[in-house]
Short mmCIF file of C-alpha atoms in Angstrom, two decimals:
data_model
loop_
_atom_site.label_atom_id
_atom_site.label_comp_id
_atom_site.label_asym_id
_atom_site.label_seq_id
_atom_site.Cartn_x
_atom_site.Cartn_y
_atom_site.Cartn_z
CA MET A 174 39.76 -193.71 -63.61
CA ASP A 175 43.35 -193.17 -64.64
CA ALA A 176 43.75 -189.53 -65.49
CA THR A 177 46.59 -190.21 -67.74
CA SER A 178 44.73 -192.27 -69.76
CA ALA A 179 42.90 -191.50 -73.03
CA PRO A 180 40.56 -191.60 -74.48
CA HIS A 181 38.03 -192.23 -71.33
CA ARG A 182 35.42 -194.69 -71.74
CA ILE A 183 32.50 -193.27 -69.95
CA PRO A 184 30.07 -195.91 -68.95
CA PRO A 185 26.33 -195.27 -70.73
CA GLU A 186 24.76 -195.06 -67.43
CA MET A 187 26.96 -192.26 -66.14
CA PRO A 188 25.65 -189.31 -69.22
CA GLN A 189 21.96 -191.39 -68.66
CA TYR A 190 21.68 -190.58 -64.93
CA GLY A 191 22.53 -187.27 -65.22
CA GLU A 192 20.21 -186.65 -67.78
CA THR A 193 17.24 -188.34 -65.88
CA HIS A 194 17.62 -186.71 -62.97
CA HIS A 195 18.50 -183.21 -63.96
CA ILE A 196 21.93 -182.93 -62.43
CA PHE A 197 23.63 -180.73 -64.92
CA GLU A 198 20.65 -178.33 -64.57
CA MET A 199 20.70 -178.62 -60.96
CA MET A 200 24.42 -177.74 -60.57
CA GLN A 201 24.03 -174.67 -62.46
CA ASN A 202 20.79 -173.80 -60.63
CA LEU A 203 22.96 -174.04 -57.11
CA LEU A 204 25.73 -172.17 -58.85
CA GLU A 205 23.33 -169.09 -59.78
CA GLN A 206 21.74 -169.02 -56.59
CA LEU A 207 24.67 -169.34 -54.67
CA LEU A 208 26.47 -166.37 -56.77
CA ILE A 209 23.08 -164.27 -56.20
CA HIS A 210 22.73 -164.70 -52.46
CA GLN A 211 26.24 -165.30 -51.43
CA PRO A 212 25.04 -166.81 -48.11
CA LYS A 213 27.44 -167.38 -45.34
CA ASP A 214 26.77 -171.12 -44.91
CA PRO A 215 26.90 -172.29 -48.47
CA MET A 216 26.17 -175.91 -47.58
CA LEU A 217 23.31 -174.96 -45.48
CA PHE A 218 21.93 -173.09 -48.27
CA MET A 219 22.18 -175.69 -51.27
CA ILE A 220 20.65 -178.05 -49.01
CA GLU A 221 17.51 -175.83 -48.13
CA HIS A 222 17.30 -174.59 -51.86
CA LEU A 223 17.20 -178.44 -52.85
CA GLN A 224 14.79 -179.23 -50.29
CA ARG A 225 12.37 -176.73 -51.72
CA ASN A 226 12.48 -177.92 -55.14
CA ASN A 227 11.43 -175.14 -56.95
CA ASP A 228 13.60 -174.96 -60.01
CA HIS A 229 10.74 -175.73 -61.91
CA VAL A 230 7.71 -173.66 -60.76
CA PRO A 231 6.36 -171.34 -63.21
CA LYS A 232 8.20 -167.93 -63.03
CA ILE A 233 6.63 -165.51 -66.02
CA MET A 234 6.50 -162.09 -66.41
CA ILE A 235 3.85 -160.66 -68.86
CA LEU A 236 4.57 -157.27 -70.39
CA GLY A 237 2.59 -155.43 -72.95
CA PRO A 238 0.80 -151.60 -73.40
CA PRO A 239 -2.40 -150.71 -71.73
CA ALA A 240 -5.79 -152.78 -73.24
CA SER A 241 -3.23 -155.33 -74.62
CA GLY A 242 -5.04 -157.80 -72.37
CA LYS A 243 -1.76 -158.87 -70.22
CA THR A 244 -3.85 -158.93 -66.63
CA THR A 245 -6.55 -161.21 -68.71
CA ILE A 246 -4.04 -163.54 -69.85
CA ALA A 247 -2.12 -163.42 -66.69
CA MET A 248 -5.09 -164.13 -64.70
CA TRP A 249 -6.20 -167.38 -67.11
CA LEU A 250 -2.47 -168.39 -66.76
CA ALA A 251 -2.32 -168.40 -63.22
CA LYS A 252 -5.82 -170.14 -62.46
CA HIS A 253 -4.19 -172.67 -64.84
CA LEU A 254 -1.21 -173.51 -63.79
CA LYS A 255 -2.13 -173.14 -60.29
CA THR A 256 0.37 -169.98 -59.59
CA ASN A 257 0.27 -166.79 -57.86
CA LEU A 258 -0.54 -163.51 -59.95
CA LEU A 259 1.35 -160.37 -58.68
CA THR A 260 0.23 -157.19 -59.75
CA VAL A 261 0.72 -153.71 -58.43
CA GLU A 262 -3.00 -153.73 -57.03
CA SER A 263 -2.39 -156.93 -55.39
CA LEU A 264 0.93 -155.83 -53.70
CA LEU A 265 -0.54 -152.68 -52.60
CA ALA A 266 -3.00 -154.80 -50.58
CA MET A 267 -0.52 -156.85 -48.39
CA GLY A 268 -2.05 -155.26 -45.15
CA HIS A 269 0.72 -157.11 -42.87
CA SER A 270 3.56 -155.59 -44.80
CA GLU A 271 5.18 -152.21 -43.54
CA LEU A 272 6.62 -151.71 -47.28
CA ALA A 273 3.17 -152.34 -48.79
CA GLN A 274 1.41 -149.41 -46.18
CA GLU A 275 4.37 -146.76 -47.15
CA ALA A 276 3.70 -147.92 -51.25
CA GLN A 277 -0.44 -147.03 -50.58
CA GLN A 278 0.31 -143.52 -49.23
CA HIS A 279 2.60 -142.74 -52.40
CA TYR A 280 -0.10 -144.40 -54.34
CA ALA A 281 -2.59 -142.12 -52.81
CA ARG A 282 -0.85 -138.74 -53.03
CA ASP A 283 0.91 -139.40 -56.68
CA ARG A 284 -1.15 -142.37 -58.41
CA SER A 285 2.37 -144.14 -58.66
CA VAL A 286 5.16 -146.03 -56.42
CA PRO A 287 8.38 -145.45 -56.56
CA SER A 288 10.59 -148.01 -58.63
CA LEU A 289 12.77 -149.13 -55.86
CA LEU A 290 9.72 -149.41 -53.20
CA LEU A 291 8.10 -151.40 -55.74
CA VAL A 292 10.89 -153.80 -56.43
CA ARG A 293 11.36 -154.13 -52.67
CA LEU A 294 7.82 -155.07 -52.62
CA VAL A 295 8.21 -157.52 -55.29
CA GLN A 296 10.70 -159.02 -53.34
CA GLU A 297 9.21 -159.15 -50.15
CA ARG A 298 5.94 -160.92 -51.90
CA LEU A 299 8.03 -163.56 -54.00
CA SER A 300 9.70 -164.74 -50.56
CA ASP A 301 6.49 -165.91 -49.38
CA GLU A 302 6.30 -169.59 -49.03
CA ASP A 303 3.16 -170.28 -51.75
CA CYS A 304 5.00 -167.87 -54.41
CA ILE A 305 8.39 -170.56 -53.42
CA SER A 306 6.49 -173.74 -53.62
CA ARG A 307 4.11 -172.69 -56.71
CA GLY A 308 5.49 -169.88 -58.37
CA TRP A 309 4.49 -166.38 -59.69
CA ILE A 310 3.64 -164.53 -62.72
CA LEU A 311 4.43 -160.74 -62.71
CA ASP A 312 1.76 -158.85 -64.35
CA GLY A 313 3.04 -155.30 -66.04
CA ILE A 314 6.53 -155.00 -64.04
CA PRO A 315 9.16 -154.27 -64.97
CA GLU A 316 7.87 -151.26 -66.87
CA THR A 317 11.10 -149.36 -66.84
CA ARG A 318 14.49 -150.16 -67.69
CA GLU A 319 15.17 -149.01 -64.10
CA GLN A 320 13.09 -151.89 -62.75
CA ALA A 321 14.15 -154.48 -64.70
CA ILE A 322 17.87 -153.34 -63.54
CA MET A 323 16.78 -153.66 -60.07
CA VAL A 324 15.01 -156.86 -60.29
CA GLN A 325 17.52 -158.80 -61.79
CA THR A 326 20.16 -157.31 -58.97
CA LEU A 327 17.90 -158.60 -56.64
CA GLY A 328 17.94 -161.90 -58.20
CA ILE A 329 14.72 -162.53 -59.68
CA SER A 330 15.00 -164.26 -62.58
CA PRO A 331 12.11 -165.39 -64.96
CA TRP A 332 11.76 -168.62 -66.86
CA HIS A 333 9.54 -166.83 -69.47
CA VAL A 334 8.43 -163.16 -70.26
CA ILE A 335 5.64 -162.59 -72.42
CA ALA A 336 5.14 -159.27 -74.66
CA LEU A 337 2.13 -158.36 -75.94
CA SER A 338 1.84 -156.51 -78.86
CA ALA A 339 -1.26 -154.52 -81.11
CA PRO A 340 -1.78 -151.34 -82.97
CA ASP A 341 -2.50 -148.43 -81.24
CA THR A 342 -5.64 -147.57 -82.51
CA VAL A 343 -6.76 -151.20 -81.92
CA LEU A 344 -5.78 -150.91 -78.22
CA ILE A 345 -7.67 -147.08 -77.62
CA GLU A 346 -10.88 -148.99 -78.80
CA ARG A 347 -10.30 -151.55 -76.61
CA ASN A 348 -9.55 -149.07 -73.63
CA LEU A 349 -12.70 -147.32 -74.07
CA GLY A 350 -14.73 -150.00 -73.73
CA LYS A 351 -13.03 -151.35 -70.51
CA ARG A 352 -15.16 -152.35 -67.36
CA ILE A 353 -14.36 -153.83 -64.06
CA ASP A 354 -15.70 -156.12 -61.66
CA PRO A 355 -15.18 -154.31 -58.21
CA GLN A 356 -15.83 -157.61 -56.33
CA THR A 357 -14.11 -160.28 -58.66
CA GLY A 358 -11.24 -157.77 -60.00
CA GLU A 359 -12.60 -159.47 -63.32
CA ILE A 360 -12.12 -157.11 -66.61
CA TYR A 361 -15.04 -156.96 -69.11
CA HIS A 362 -15.50 -155.08 -72.67
CA THR A 363 -18.81 -153.49 -73.81
CA THR A 364 -18.06 -155.05 -77.25
CA PHE A 365 -16.02 -158.10 -76.82
CA ASP A 366 -16.72 -159.54 -73.21
CA TRP A 367 -19.80 -158.59 -71.44
CA PRO A 368 -20.98 -160.35 -68.83
CA PRO A 369 -24.41 -162.16 -69.50
CA GLU A 370 -25.59 -162.10 -65.70
CA ALA A 371 -27.28 -158.75 -64.97
CA ASP A 372 -25.83 -158.73 -61.52
CA THR A 373 -22.74 -158.57 -62.83
CA GLN A 374 -23.62 -155.97 -65.37
CA ASN A 375 -24.92 -153.80 -62.92
CA ARG A 376 -21.67 -153.66 -61.00
CA LEU A 377 -19.12 -152.81 -63.45
CA VAL A 378 -17.35 -149.86 -63.07
CA VAL A 379 -15.48 -147.27 -65.39
CA PRO A 380 -11.99 -147.68 -64.65
CA GLU A 381 -9.84 -144.29 -63.78
CA GLY A 382 -7.52 -143.37 -66.88
CA ILE A 383 -9.42 -144.81 -69.68
CA SER A 384 -10.11 -141.81 -71.87
CA GLU A 385 -8.46 -141.20 -75.22
CA PRO A 386 -6.01 -138.74 -74.25
CA ALA A 387 -5.23 -140.48 -71.06
CA THR A 388 -4.78 -143.61 -73.12
CA VAL A 389 -2.28 -142.10 -75.96
CA ARG A 390 -0.68 -140.73 -73.09
CA ARG A 391 0.11 -144.30 -71.01
CA LEU A 392 1.03 -145.58 -75.12
CA LEU A 393 3.59 -143.05 -75.72
CA ARG A 394 5.35 -143.82 -71.98
CA HIS A 395 4.68 -147.45 -72.97
CA HIS A 396 6.75 -147.37 -76.29
CA ARG A 397 9.58 -145.21 -74.83
CA ASN A 398 9.86 -147.91 -71.82
CA ILE A 399 9.27 -151.19 -73.48
CA ALA A 400 12.06 -150.62 -76.51
CA ARG A 401 14.62 -150.32 -73.06
CA VAL A 402 12.90 -153.32 -70.93
CA LEU A 403 12.77 -156.27 -73.75
CA PRO A 404 16.84 -156.26 -74.41
CA SER A 405 17.11 -157.55 -70.51
CA TYR A 406 15.55 -160.44 -71.60
CA PRO A 407 17.47 -162.49 -74.15
CA GLY A 408 16.75 -166.16 -74.88
CA ILE A 409 13.21 -166.55 -73.20
CA LEU A 410 11.51 -163.66 -74.36
CA LYS A 411 8.10 -164.28 -76.95
CA VAL A 412 6.46 -161.52 -78.50
CA ILE A 413 2.35 -162.17 -79.24
CA SER A 414 0.09 -160.23 -81.16
CA ALA A 415 -2.83 -159.63 -78.88
CA ASP A 416 -4.64 -158.11 -81.99
CA GLN A 417 -6.59 -161.37 -82.14
CA PRO A 418 -9.44 -163.48 -79.82
CA CYS A 419 -8.37 -163.45 -76.30
CA VAL A 420 -8.72 -166.96 -76.33
CA ASP A 421 -6.10 -167.61 -79.27
CA VAL A 422 -3.34 -165.33 -77.14
CA PHE A 423 -4.11 -167.49 -74.23
CA TYR A 424 -3.35 -170.45 -76.20
CA GLN A 425 0.23 -169.34 -77.58
CA ALA A 426 1.38 -168.24 -74.10
CA LEU A 427 0.41 -171.44 -72.08
CA THR A 428 2.02 -173.25 -74.85
CA TYR A 429 4.79 -171.24 -74.76
CA VAL A 430 5.33 -170.80 -70.33
CA GLN A 431 5.24 -174.82 -70.69
CA THR A 432 8.14 -175.52 -73.07
CA ASN A 433 11.86 -176.19 -70.94
CA ARG A 434 13.87 -173.44 -71.13
CA ARG A 435 16.96 -174.72 -72.62
CA SER A 436 20.33 -174.67 -70.35
CA ASN A 437 23.95 -175.05 -70.64
CA ALA A 438 24.44 -178.54 -69.89
CA PRO A 439 25.52 -181.15 -71.99
CA PHE A 440 23.10 -183.00 -74.24
CA THR A 441 24.08 -186.32 -76.52
CA PRO A 442 21.19 -187.21 -78.23
CA ARG A 443 20.15 -190.77 -78.47
CA VAL A 444 17.06 -190.49 -80.92
CA LEU A 445 14.98 -193.86 -81.54
CA LEU A 446 12.55 -193.82 -84.73
CA CYS A 447 9.71 -196.06 -84.65
CA GLY A 448 7.45 -196.57 -87.48
CA PRO A 449 5.69 -198.80 -89.81
CA VAL A 450 7.50 -200.48 -92.80
CA GLY A 451 7.72 -197.45 -95.63
CA SER A 452 7.10 -194.59 -93.04
CA GLY A 453 10.65 -192.63 -94.16
CA LYS A 454 12.62 -193.81 -91.22
CA SER A 455 15.72 -194.75 -92.72
CA LEU A 456 15.58 -191.40 -94.71
CA GLN A 457 14.79 -189.21 -91.73
CA ALA A 458 17.59 -191.36 -89.85
CA GLY A 459 20.04 -190.27 -92.61
CA LEU A 460 19.41 -186.98 -92.60
CA LEU A 461 19.69 -186.27 -88.85
CA ALA A 462 22.88 -188.66 -89.10
CA GLN A 463 24.31 -185.80 -91.71
CA LYS A 464 23.39 -182.50 -90.41
CA TYR A 465 24.40 -183.39 -86.75
CA GLY A 466 27.15 -185.96 -87.36
CA LEU A 467 24.53 -188.56 -85.12
CA ILE A 468 25.53 -192.47 -85.82
CA ASN A 469 22.85 -193.85 -88.15
CA VAL A 470 22.30 -197.69 -86.40
CA CYS A 471 20.20 -199.56 -88.57
CA CYS A 472 19.36 -202.84 -86.91
CA GLY A 473 18.99 -204.80 -90.04
CA GLN A 474 21.82 -203.47 -91.59
CA LEU A 475 24.04 -204.06 -88.61
CA LEU A 476 23.18 -207.63 -88.67
CA LYS A 477 24.13 -208.21 -92.18
CA GLU A 478 27.64 -206.05 -91.38
CA ALA A 479 27.96 -208.79 -88.21
CA MET A 480 27.67 -211.66 -90.86
CA ALA A 481 29.94 -209.70 -93.61
CA ASP A 482 32.38 -209.44 -91.03
CA LYS A 483 32.11 -212.89 -89.96
CA THR A 484 32.04 -211.86 -86.14
CA ARG A 485 31.26 -214.73 -83.58
CA GLN A 486 27.52 -213.01 -83.32
CA GLY A 487 27.51 -212.75 -87.65
CA GLU A 488 28.11 -216.87 -87.65
CA ALA A 489 25.51 -217.49 -85.10
CA ILE A 490 22.96 -214.72 -87.22
CA GLN A 491 23.92 -216.57 -90.65
CA PRO A 492 21.62 -219.77 -90.24
CA PHE A 493 18.84 -217.90 -89.86
CA PHE A 494 19.23 -215.97 -92.46
CA LYS A 495 19.61 -218.50 -94.70
CA LYS A 496 16.73 -220.04 -93.75
CA GLY A 497 14.37 -216.65 -93.61
CA LEU A 498 13.48 -217.20 -90.22
CA PRO A 499 13.32 -214.08 -87.75
CA VAL A 500 16.85 -213.75 -85.59
CA PRO A 501 16.29 -214.17 -82.11
CA ASP A 502 16.23 -211.15 -79.83
CA SER A 503 19.52 -212.21 -77.65
CA LEU A 504 21.29 -212.55 -81.08
CA ILE A 505 20.35 -209.07 -82.07
CA LEU A 506 21.02 -207.62 -78.72
CA LYS A 507 24.42 -208.67 -78.43
CA VAL A 508 25.38 -207.11 -82.03
CA LEU A 509 23.24 -203.83 -80.95
CA ASN A 510 24.69 -203.23 -77.59
CA LEU A 511 28.42 -203.82 -79.12
CA ARG A 512 27.70 -201.13 -81.63
CA LEU A 513 26.34 -198.49 -79.50
CA SER A 514 28.87 -199.00 -76.70
CA GLN A 515 31.45 -198.27 -79.36
CA LEU A 516 32.99 -194.96 -78.77
CA ASP A 517 32.09 -192.65 -81.41
CA CYS A 518 28.40 -193.36 -80.26
CA MET A 519 29.05 -192.69 -76.83
CA GLN A 520 30.67 -189.27 -78.13
CA ARG A 521 28.38 -187.84 -80.96
CA GLY A 522 25.23 -189.91 -79.85
CA TRP A 523 22.77 -192.14 -82.73
CA VAL A 524 19.88 -192.60 -84.14
CA LEU A 525 18.48 -195.87 -83.94
CA HIS A 526 15.58 -197.26 -86.34
CA GLY A 527 14.34 -200.93 -86.79
CA PHE A 528 14.57 -201.94 -83.39
CA PRO A 529 12.73 -202.42 -80.71
CA ARG A 530 9.73 -203.45 -82.88
CA ASP A 531 7.15 -204.94 -79.74
CA LEU A 532 7.48 -204.37 -75.74
CA ASP A 533 9.64 -207.49 -75.05
CA GLN A 534 12.49 -205.77 -76.93
CA ALA A 535 12.30 -202.67 -75.93
CA HIS A 536 12.45 -203.96 -72.45
CA LEU A 537 15.12 -205.73 -73.63
CA LEU A 538 17.38 -202.57 -75.06
CA ASP A 539 16.36 -201.04 -71.34
CA THR A 540 18.34 -203.59 -69.80
CA THR A 541 21.41 -202.76 -71.93
CA GLY A 542 21.48 -199.16 -70.44
CA HIS A 543 21.08 -197.27 -73.74
CA LYS A 544 17.89 -195.35 -73.38
CA PRO A 545 16.67 -193.18 -75.83
CA ASN A 546 15.79 -189.89 -74.76
CA ARG A 547 13.95 -188.77 -77.61
CA VAL A 548 11.48 -191.05 -79.51
CA PHE A 549 9.73 -190.28 -82.32
CA PHE A 550 6.46 -192.38 -84.14
CA LEU A 551 5.87 -191.86 -87.81
CA ASN A 552 2.09 -192.65 -88.42
CA VAL A 553 1.47 -193.19 -92.15
CA PRO A 554 -1.80 -194.72 -93.65
CA LEU A 555 -1.81 -197.96 -95.03
CA ASP A 556 -2.67 -196.57 -98.29
CA SER A 557 0.24 -194.39 -98.79
CA VAL A 558 2.78 -197.35 -97.85
CA MET A 559 1.29 -199.03 -100.69
CA GLU A 560 1.72 -196.71 -102.88
CA ARG A 561 5.05 -195.95 -101.48
CA LEU A 562 6.52 -199.88 -101.69
CA THR A 563 4.13 -201.54 -103.83
CA LEU A 564 5.08 -199.47 -106.74
CA ARG A 565 8.89 -199.84 -106.30
CA ARG A 566 11.06 -201.97 -109.18
CA THR A 567 14.41 -202.89 -109.68
CA ASP A 568 16.60 -203.05 -113.02
CA PRO A 569 18.06 -206.46 -112.70
CA VAL A 570 20.27 -205.36 -115.46
CA THR A 571 21.82 -202.14 -114.00
CA GLY A 572 20.95 -202.40 -110.05
CA GLU A 573 18.86 -198.75 -110.98
CA ARG A 574 15.63 -198.66 -108.62
CA TYR A 575 12.64 -196.74 -110.18
CA HIS A 576 9.01 -196.09 -108.72
CA LEU A 577 6.04 -196.56 -111.18
CA ILE A 578 4.59 -193.10 -110.06
CA TYR A 579 7.68 -191.06 -108.93
CA LYS A 580 10.36 -192.00 -110.88
CA PRO A 581 9.06 -194.26 -113.78
CA PRO A 582 11.36 -196.26 -116.14
CA PRO A 583 12.63 -194.22 -119.16
CA THR A 584 11.94 -196.79 -121.63
CA MET A 585 10.04 -199.47 -122.66
CA GLU A 586 12.65 -201.66 -122.95
CA VAL A 587 13.81 -200.90 -119.19
CA GLN A 588 10.29 -201.40 -118.08
CA ALA A 589 9.68 -204.62 -119.30
CA ARG A 590 12.72 -206.47 -117.17
CA LEU A 591 11.73 -204.53 -114.15
CA ARG A 592 11.50 -206.83 -111.00
CA GLN A 593 9.39 -206.37 -107.90
CA ASN A 594 11.08 -207.28 -104.56
CA PRO A 595 9.01 -209.76 -102.81
CA LYS A 596 9.09 -207.63 -99.21
CA ASP A 597 7.21 -205.16 -101.34
CA THR A 598 4.36 -207.24 -102.44
CA GLU A 599 0.87 -206.16 -101.34
CA GLU A 600 0.45 -209.22 -99.58
CA GLN A 601 3.88 -208.59 -97.35
CA VAL A 602 3.04 -204.85 -97.00
CA ARG A 603 -0.33 -205.36 -95.61
CA PHE A 604 1.21 -208.00 -92.99
CA GLU A 605 3.99 -205.78 -91.82
CA MET A 606 1.71 -202.86 -91.12
CA ASP A 607 -0.31 -205.19 -89.64
CA VAL A 608 2.34 -206.47 -87.25
CA PHE A 609 3.74 -202.71 -86.28
CA TYR A 610 0.01 -201.16 -85.43
CA ARG A 611 -0.23 -204.41 -83.03
CA ASN A 612 2.42 -203.59 -81.13
CA SER A 613 2.68 -199.61 -81.50
CA ALA A 614 0.41 -199.15 -78.80
CA GLU A 615 2.33 -200.86 -76.08
CA LEU A 616 5.37 -199.40 -77.76
CA GLU A 617 4.02 -195.69 -77.12
CA GLU A 618 2.97 -196.47 -73.23
CA PHE A 619 6.25 -197.37 -72.73
CA TYR A 620 8.07 -194.73 -74.29
CA LYS A 621 5.70 -192.14 -72.19
CA GLN A 622 7.70 -189.06 -73.79
CA ALA A 623 7.88 -189.99 -77.35
CA ILE A 624 6.57 -187.52 -79.83
CA THR A 625 4.25 -188.86 -82.54
CA LEU A 626 4.07 -187.17 -86.11
CA ASN A 627 2.18 -187.42 -89.49
CA GLY A 628 4.73 -189.08 -91.24
CA ASP A 629 2.60 -188.89 -94.64
CA GLN A 630 3.82 -185.46 -95.95
CA ASP A 631 6.94 -183.61 -97.39
CA PRO A 632 10.51 -185.89 -95.96
CA TYR A 633 11.72 -182.43 -95.10
CA THR A 634 8.37 -180.95 -93.19
CA VAL A 635 8.92 -183.95 -91.41
CA PHE A 636 12.36 -183.83 -90.35
CA GLU A 637 12.21 -180.18 -89.44
CA TYR A 638 9.60 -181.27 -87.02
CA ILE A 639 11.72 -184.14 -85.91
CA GLU A 640 14.70 -181.52 -85.50
CA SER A 641 12.66 -179.60 -83.47
CA GLY A 642 12.51 -181.95 -80.68
CA ILE A 643 15.72 -182.83 -80.75
CA THR A 644 17.48 -179.31 -80.92
CA HIS A 645 14.35 -178.01 -78.20
CA PRO A 646 13.97 -179.25 -74.69
CA LEU A 647 10.56 -181.58 -74.29
CA PRO A 648 7.78 -179.51 -73.22
CA GLN A 649 6.27 -180.04 -69.68
CA LYS A 650 2.95 -181.92 -68.96
CA GLY A 651 0.25 -179.91 -68.38
CA PRO A 652 -0.88 -179.78 -64.61
#
């Protein structure tokens, strides 16, 4: 590539390869780790880091006041994500560690562990192979601003931080009923979560420090500290109300930790909108193009423009249009490939609709190198499409478009001369719907990361949903 020439025409395969294999995120993570650890041999360090392949394992912190349920949520998440749960108790129980033995002595004497010693224990535990390969969840750590700074200084960086919150009156009531199974470590409650087994009930014990005065003191200490801890995690923090059923809290937390964190890697939207006739693809494409500057590529309009400009492809297409025959896929692909290869599409991204309509066309589009990185399927029931399309009319005198329900003609005279497009007849709409839904299952299987949404709602609600799927990373698949 000539460095003195501009603008450079970058092949579409280059940025797509980078996005597919997470090249930009990989380089960003490597740079972060190099600056944190400052190894003597950077090349060997990078090779070992890449071989670990652990840049996407869970790295979660769960914070919250006493009795907010953070330990229960942390345990459920650890089981669901098959990752490691780290608590103060589990860190103290590391019998093979000299640091753990020293911490146990402090805890036996003062009922607490010095911040520096606790953070060093965390660092030691996170260096174990299971934490490297399967990730970790820190329960209630860091507790203070001092600990948060120490954790960051050592390069311990979570992907997600969850802070639980609830009114103090609710937390005090919860804490008074808390019981612990000394054999399993499971937490129960006399009111909300009492075990059905008699053996389990009999061995439950009252944990230390759950009296009302003790709980109030712990809450005051938490409120003083948490206000200085949370600002340490901008952009990755989610606050969840704990004053709701524990299962609801868990699913909100699970949804959050399964979302990908946003990186600074470059991203050019290549959006594909699929849906039956009348699903609103054109409207959504126009809204995306208007707000984000994407190139609106309507396949049908593109073919008409090629014929109007009398290009070589346009002249080849024209006989098919005149006879009312479908245009061969090979001709459509030539026109489409030419448009998507232009510099504005490469730089600003595009939103495509009207193609592909079936699996064969999807494979053909894939061969051109123009692969969408966001695919949306707009599902609309037949009755709604019928109402949208079969009641549309056009005034042949003025060219004004009307809808017999949503935009009726102003006078009886105008209504008398209205005409219906042959494409909007009930028979034709049913046929188009049938064709789409016959092919949609294979298309959805081809585009495995596609997002399906209900298109039978307010257009701006649909747009907000599509918009969120473009501006935010796609969620991770469950284990």
